[in-house]
Amino acid sequence: MKLLELGDSISRFRFSQSCVGLAGCLCVCYAVWTPFWLKERGLWTEWNNTKSDQTIRKDGPVFNALEAERVFGVLSFLMAVSTGALCLVFALCWTSTTVRSYSNTRSLLMAGQALYPTTLLLLTMACTGFFFLLSWSLFTYQHREEIRQDFSSLGSSYWLGALGWVLLLVVEMIIFIAEQAVVPDILPDLEKAVESWRISSKARSFSDSYHPAYSNMTP
């Protein structure tokens, strides 16, 4: 198996996206499970300020922002684990011969570019970054007064978390747009490949049906 195939622009863009995604996922995982958000406390710390923990609606249920940020944090962590594994697969195990295999080519032609590696990476990274951005934003909104009073109290988990969603949402989108502008569409080549496979399979089936009849002929 050939690793790190970087011979063409498609492979280089795929590898770049995988590296960006893996770095963003590691930042998200670190931020979710470490307590260094604000004054050595994080998402899983019990805060005493109940007024900032929830917002009450008179005509509706209580919205607990602390629970919401933890739920979105867990979702982003689960997405980060799966997205990181996907980045490793596309960076180390996906080659130009993989994408042009017969079964994958038929899937690409039936679903457009939805199954193409860079598009799939974009979708998974965007979901991961979006869920974590919700958790990060809720935490920032809850503790905005403390952050405003002492900006230096923000820890490594907070800043690496911010770096994580920036990589997954902003940098990844920039790389994907650049790829769409630089790399030509591969679907026409795949359509030609499928057509040639059909022609060759028809010719093979015709020859297989012709030779037995010829061999049974008596002189």
Short mmCIF file of C-alpha atoms in Angstrom, two decimals:
data_model
loop_
_atom_site.label_atom_id
_atom_site.label_comp_id
_atom_site.label_asym_id
_atom_site.label_seq_id
_atom_site.Cartn_x
_atom_site.Cartn_y
_atom_site.Cartn_z
CA MET A 1 0.00 0.00 0.00
CA LYS A 2 1.40 3.37 -1.00
CA LEU A 3 1.24 6.01 1.71
CA LEU A 4 1.19 9.80 1.34
CA GLU A 5 0.55 10.03 -2.37
CA LEU A 6 1.13 13.72 -3.17
CA GLY A 7 1.85 13.56 -6.87
CA ASP A 8 -1.11 15.61 -8.09
CA SER A 9 -3.15 18.59 -6.89
CA ILE A 10 -6.10 16.41 -5.85
CA SER A 11 -3.93 14.39 -3.47
CA ARG A 12 -2.28 17.50 -2.06
CA PHE A 13 -5.60 19.19 -1.33
CA ARG A 14 -6.95 16.01 0.24
CA PHE A 15 -3.88 15.69 2.45
CA SER A 16 -4.05 19.37 3.44
CA GLN A 17 -7.70 19.06 4.42
CA SER A 18 -6.96 15.90 6.39
CA CYS A 19 -4.15 17.59 8.32
CA VAL A 20 -6.28 20.65 9.08
CA GLY A 21 -9.19 18.47 10.13
CA LEU A 22 -7.04 16.26 12.35
CA ALA A 23 -5.50 19.30 14.07
CA GLY A 24 -8.94 20.84 14.59
CA CYS A 25 -10.35 17.60 16.00
CA LEU A 26 -7.44 17.26 18.45
CA CYS A 27 -8.03 20.83 19.63
CA VAL A 28 -11.74 20.12 20.14
CA CYS A 29 -11.07 16.91 22.08
CA TYR A 30 -8.53 18.68 24.28
CA ALA A 31 -10.87 21.59 24.95
CA VAL A 32 -13.88 19.43 25.84
CA TRP A 33 -12.14 17.26 28.43
CA THR A 34 -9.66 19.67 30.04
CA PRO A 35 -10.60 22.21 32.74
CA PHE A 36 -8.46 25.14 31.59
CA TRP A 37 -11.21 27.36 30.23
CA LEU A 38 -11.59 30.13 32.77
CA LYS A 39 -9.67 30.40 36.06
CA GLU A 40 -8.68 26.70 35.91
CA ARG A 41 -12.30 25.65 35.44
CA GLY A 42 -14.05 24.23 32.38
CA LEU A 43 -17.24 22.76 30.93
CA TRP A 44 -17.59 20.14 33.66
CA THR A 45 -17.06 22.48 36.61
CA GLU A 46 -20.04 23.30 38.83
CA TRP A 47 -20.34 27.09 38.79
CA ASN A 48 -21.92 28.88 41.74
CA ASN A 49 -23.43 31.70 39.73
CA THR A 50 -26.90 30.30 39.04
CA LYS A 51 -28.07 33.46 37.30
CA SER A 52 -25.61 32.93 34.51
CA ASP A 53 -26.34 29.22 34.28
CA GLN A 54 -29.88 29.50 33.01
CA THR A 55 -32.32 31.79 31.27
CA ILE A 56 -35.97 31.61 32.30
CA ARG A 57 -38.83 32.23 29.92
CA LYS A 58 -42.15 33.25 31.40
CA ASP A 59 -44.25 31.35 28.90
CA GLY A 60 -41.94 28.39 28.34
CA PRO A 61 -39.60 25.89 30.01
CA VAL A 62 -36.33 26.76 31.67
CA PHE A 63 -33.36 26.73 29.29
CA ASN A 64 -30.29 25.51 31.16
CA ALA A 65 -27.30 26.93 29.31
CA LEU A 66 -24.83 24.90 31.38
CA GLU A 67 -26.43 21.61 30.35
CA ALA A 68 -26.71 22.78 26.74
CA GLU A 69 -23.02 23.61 26.45
CA ARG A 70 -22.13 20.21 27.91
CA VAL A 71 -24.45 18.39 25.48
CA PHE A 72 -22.98 20.23 22.51
CA GLY A 73 -19.51 19.57 23.90
CA VAL A 74 -20.12 15.82 24.03
CA LEU A 75 -21.61 15.83 20.52
CA SER A 76 -18.63 17.75 19.17
CA PHE A 77 -16.25 15.32 20.89
CA LEU A 78 -17.96 12.28 19.33
CA MET A 79 -17.93 13.98 15.94
CA ALA A 80 -14.28 14.94 16.41
CA VAL A 81 -13.29 11.33 17.09
CA SER A 82 -15.05 10.04 13.97
CA THR A 83 -13.85 12.95 11.83
CA GLY A 84 -10.27 12.50 13.02
CA ALA A 85 -10.39 8.81 12.09
CA LEU A 86 -11.77 9.76 8.67
CA CYS A 87 -8.95 12.27 8.20
CA LEU A 88 -6.37 9.58 8.95
CA VAL A 89 -7.97 7.21 6.44
CA PHE A 90 -8.04 9.80 3.66
CA ALA A 91 -4.53 11.04 4.44
CA LEU A 92 -2.80 7.66 4.69
CA CYS A 93 -4.89 5.06 2.87
CA TRP A 94 -6.70 6.85 0.03
CA THR A 95 -4.90 6.98 -3.32
CA SER A 96 -5.73 7.89 -6.89
CA THR A 97 -6.35 4.22 -7.68
CA THR A 98 -8.89 4.00 -4.85
CA VAL A 99 -11.10 6.73 -6.20
CA ARG A 100 -11.03 5.20 -9.69
CA SER A 101 -12.04 1.71 -8.63
CA TYR A 102 -15.15 0.38 -10.32
CA SER A 103 -17.45 0.27 -7.26
CA ASN A 104 -16.42 3.72 -6.02
CA THR A 105 -16.75 5.22 -9.49
CA ARG A 106 -20.33 3.97 -9.81
CA SER A 107 -21.13 5.45 -6.38
CA LEU A 108 -19.63 8.78 -7.37
CA LEU A 109 -21.64 8.90 -10.58
CA MET A 110 -24.89 8.06 -8.79
CA ALA A 111 -24.38 10.56 -5.94
CA GLY A 112 -22.41 13.28 -7.68
CA GLN A 113 -19.43 14.47 -5.67
CA ALA A 114 -21.07 13.82 -2.27
CA LEU A 115 -18.88 10.76 -1.73
CA TYR A 116 -15.68 12.39 -2.90
CA PRO A 117 -13.13 12.61 -0.02
CA THR A 118 -12.78 16.40 0.21
CA THR A 119 -16.54 16.94 0.12
CA LEU A 120 -17.11 14.30 2.78
CA LEU A 121 -14.37 15.85 4.92
CA LEU A 122 -15.99 19.26 4.56
CA LEU A 123 -19.37 17.96 5.73
CA THR A 124 -18.02 16.12 8.76
CA MET A 125 -15.68 18.92 9.79
CA ALA A 126 -18.42 21.52 9.45
CA CYS A 127 -20.73 19.52 11.73
CA THR A 128 -17.96 19.01 14.30
CA GLY A 129 -16.96 22.66 14.27
CA PHE A 130 -20.56 23.86 14.42
CA PHE A 131 -21.45 21.76 17.48
CA PHE A 132 -18.33 22.87 19.30
CA LEU A 133 -18.90 26.50 18.31
CA LEU A 134 -22.31 26.32 20.01
CA SER A 135 -20.72 25.00 23.20
CA TRP A 136 -17.89 27.54 23.05
CA SER A 137 -20.29 30.43 22.40
CA LEU A 138 -22.61 29.44 25.24
CA PHE A 139 -19.67 29.29 27.64
CA THR A 140 -18.43 32.68 26.46
CA TYR A 141 -21.89 34.22 26.80
CA GLN A 142 -22.42 32.82 30.30
CA HIS A 143 -19.11 34.13 31.63
CA ARG A 144 -18.85 37.32 29.59
CA GLU A 145 -18.65 39.51 32.72
CA GLU A 146 -15.81 37.51 34.23
CA ILE A 147 -13.98 37.46 30.91
CA ARG A 148 -14.43 41.22 30.54
CA GLN A 149 -13.07 41.86 34.02
CA ASP A 150 -10.04 39.58 33.68
CA PHE A 151 -9.23 38.66 30.10
CA SER A 152 -6.01 36.95 31.14
CA SER A 153 -7.95 34.35 33.15
CA LEU A 154 -8.83 32.46 29.95
CA GLY A 155 -6.84 29.24 29.73
CA SER A 156 -5.42 26.96 27.07
CA SER A 157 -8.63 24.92 26.69
CA TYR A 158 -10.58 28.03 25.71
CA TRP A 159 -8.04 29.25 23.16
CA LEU A 160 -7.32 25.82 21.66
CA GLY A 161 -11.06 25.28 21.40
CA ALA A 162 -11.35 28.54 19.48
CA LEU A 163 -8.51 27.42 17.23
CA GLY A 164 -10.30 24.11 16.70
CA TRP A 165 -13.57 25.55 15.40
CA VAL A 166 -11.69 28.12 13.30
CA LEU A 167 -9.73 25.31 11.63
CA LEU A 168 -12.82 23.16 11.09
CA LEU A 169 -15.16 25.88 9.87
CA VAL A 170 -13.05 28.69 8.37
CA VAL A 171 -9.72 27.24 7.23
CA GLU A 172 -11.34 24.06 5.92
CA MET A 173 -13.85 26.07 3.90
CA ILE A 174 -11.05 28.19 2.40
CA ILE A 175 -9.10 25.08 1.35
CA PHE A 176 -12.23 23.50 -0.14
CA ILE A 177 -13.09 26.62 -2.16
CA ALA A 178 -9.51 26.83 -3.40
CA GLU A 179 -9.69 23.19 -4.46
CA GLN A 180 -12.91 23.76 -6.39
CA ALA A 181 -11.28 26.67 -8.20
CA VAL A 182 -8.00 24.89 -9.01
CA VAL A 183 -8.73 21.18 -9.40
CA PRO A 184 -10.76 20.17 -12.49
CA ASP A 185 -13.90 18.11 -12.12
CA ILE A 186 -13.16 14.37 -12.26
CA LEU A 187 -16.69 13.24 -13.10
CA PRO A 188 -16.28 13.46 -16.91
CA ASP A 189 -13.21 11.19 -16.70
CA LEU A 190 -15.09 8.80 -14.44
CA GLU A 191 -18.01 8.68 -16.89
CA LYS A 192 -15.60 7.79 -19.68
CA ALA A 193 -14.04 5.11 -17.49
CA VAL A 194 -17.44 3.57 -16.72
CA GLU A 195 -18.36 3.64 -20.41
CA SER A 196 -15.13 1.89 -21.36
CA TRP A 197 -15.78 -0.73 -18.67
CA ARG A 198 -19.25 -1.33 -20.10
CA ILE A 199 -17.89 -1.73 -23.61
CA SER A 200 -15.16 -4.11 -22.48
CA SER A 201 -17.59 -6.16 -20.38
CA LYS A 202 -19.97 -6.47 -23.33
CA ALA A 203 -17.12 -7.54 -25.60
CA ARG A 204 -15.95 -10.07 -23.02
CA SER A 205 -19.44 -11.52 -22.59
CA PHE A 206 -19.85 -11.74 -26.38
CA SER A 207 -16.55 -13.55 -26.78
CA ASP A 208 -17.40 -15.96 -23.95
CA SER A 209 -20.72 -16.83 -25.58
CA TYR A 210 -19.13 -17.19 -29.01
CA HIS A 211 -16.23 -19.55 -28.24
CA PRO A 212 -18.21 -22.46 -26.74
CA ALA A 213 -20.42 -22.59 -29.82
CA TYR A 214 -17.33 -22.56 -32.04
CA SER A 215 -15.65 -25.33 -30.05
CA ASN A 216 -18.70 -27.59 -30.36
CA MET A 217 -18.66 -27.44 -34.14
CA THR A 218 -17.75 -30.76 -35.78
CA PRO A 219 -15.38 -30.79 -38.78
#
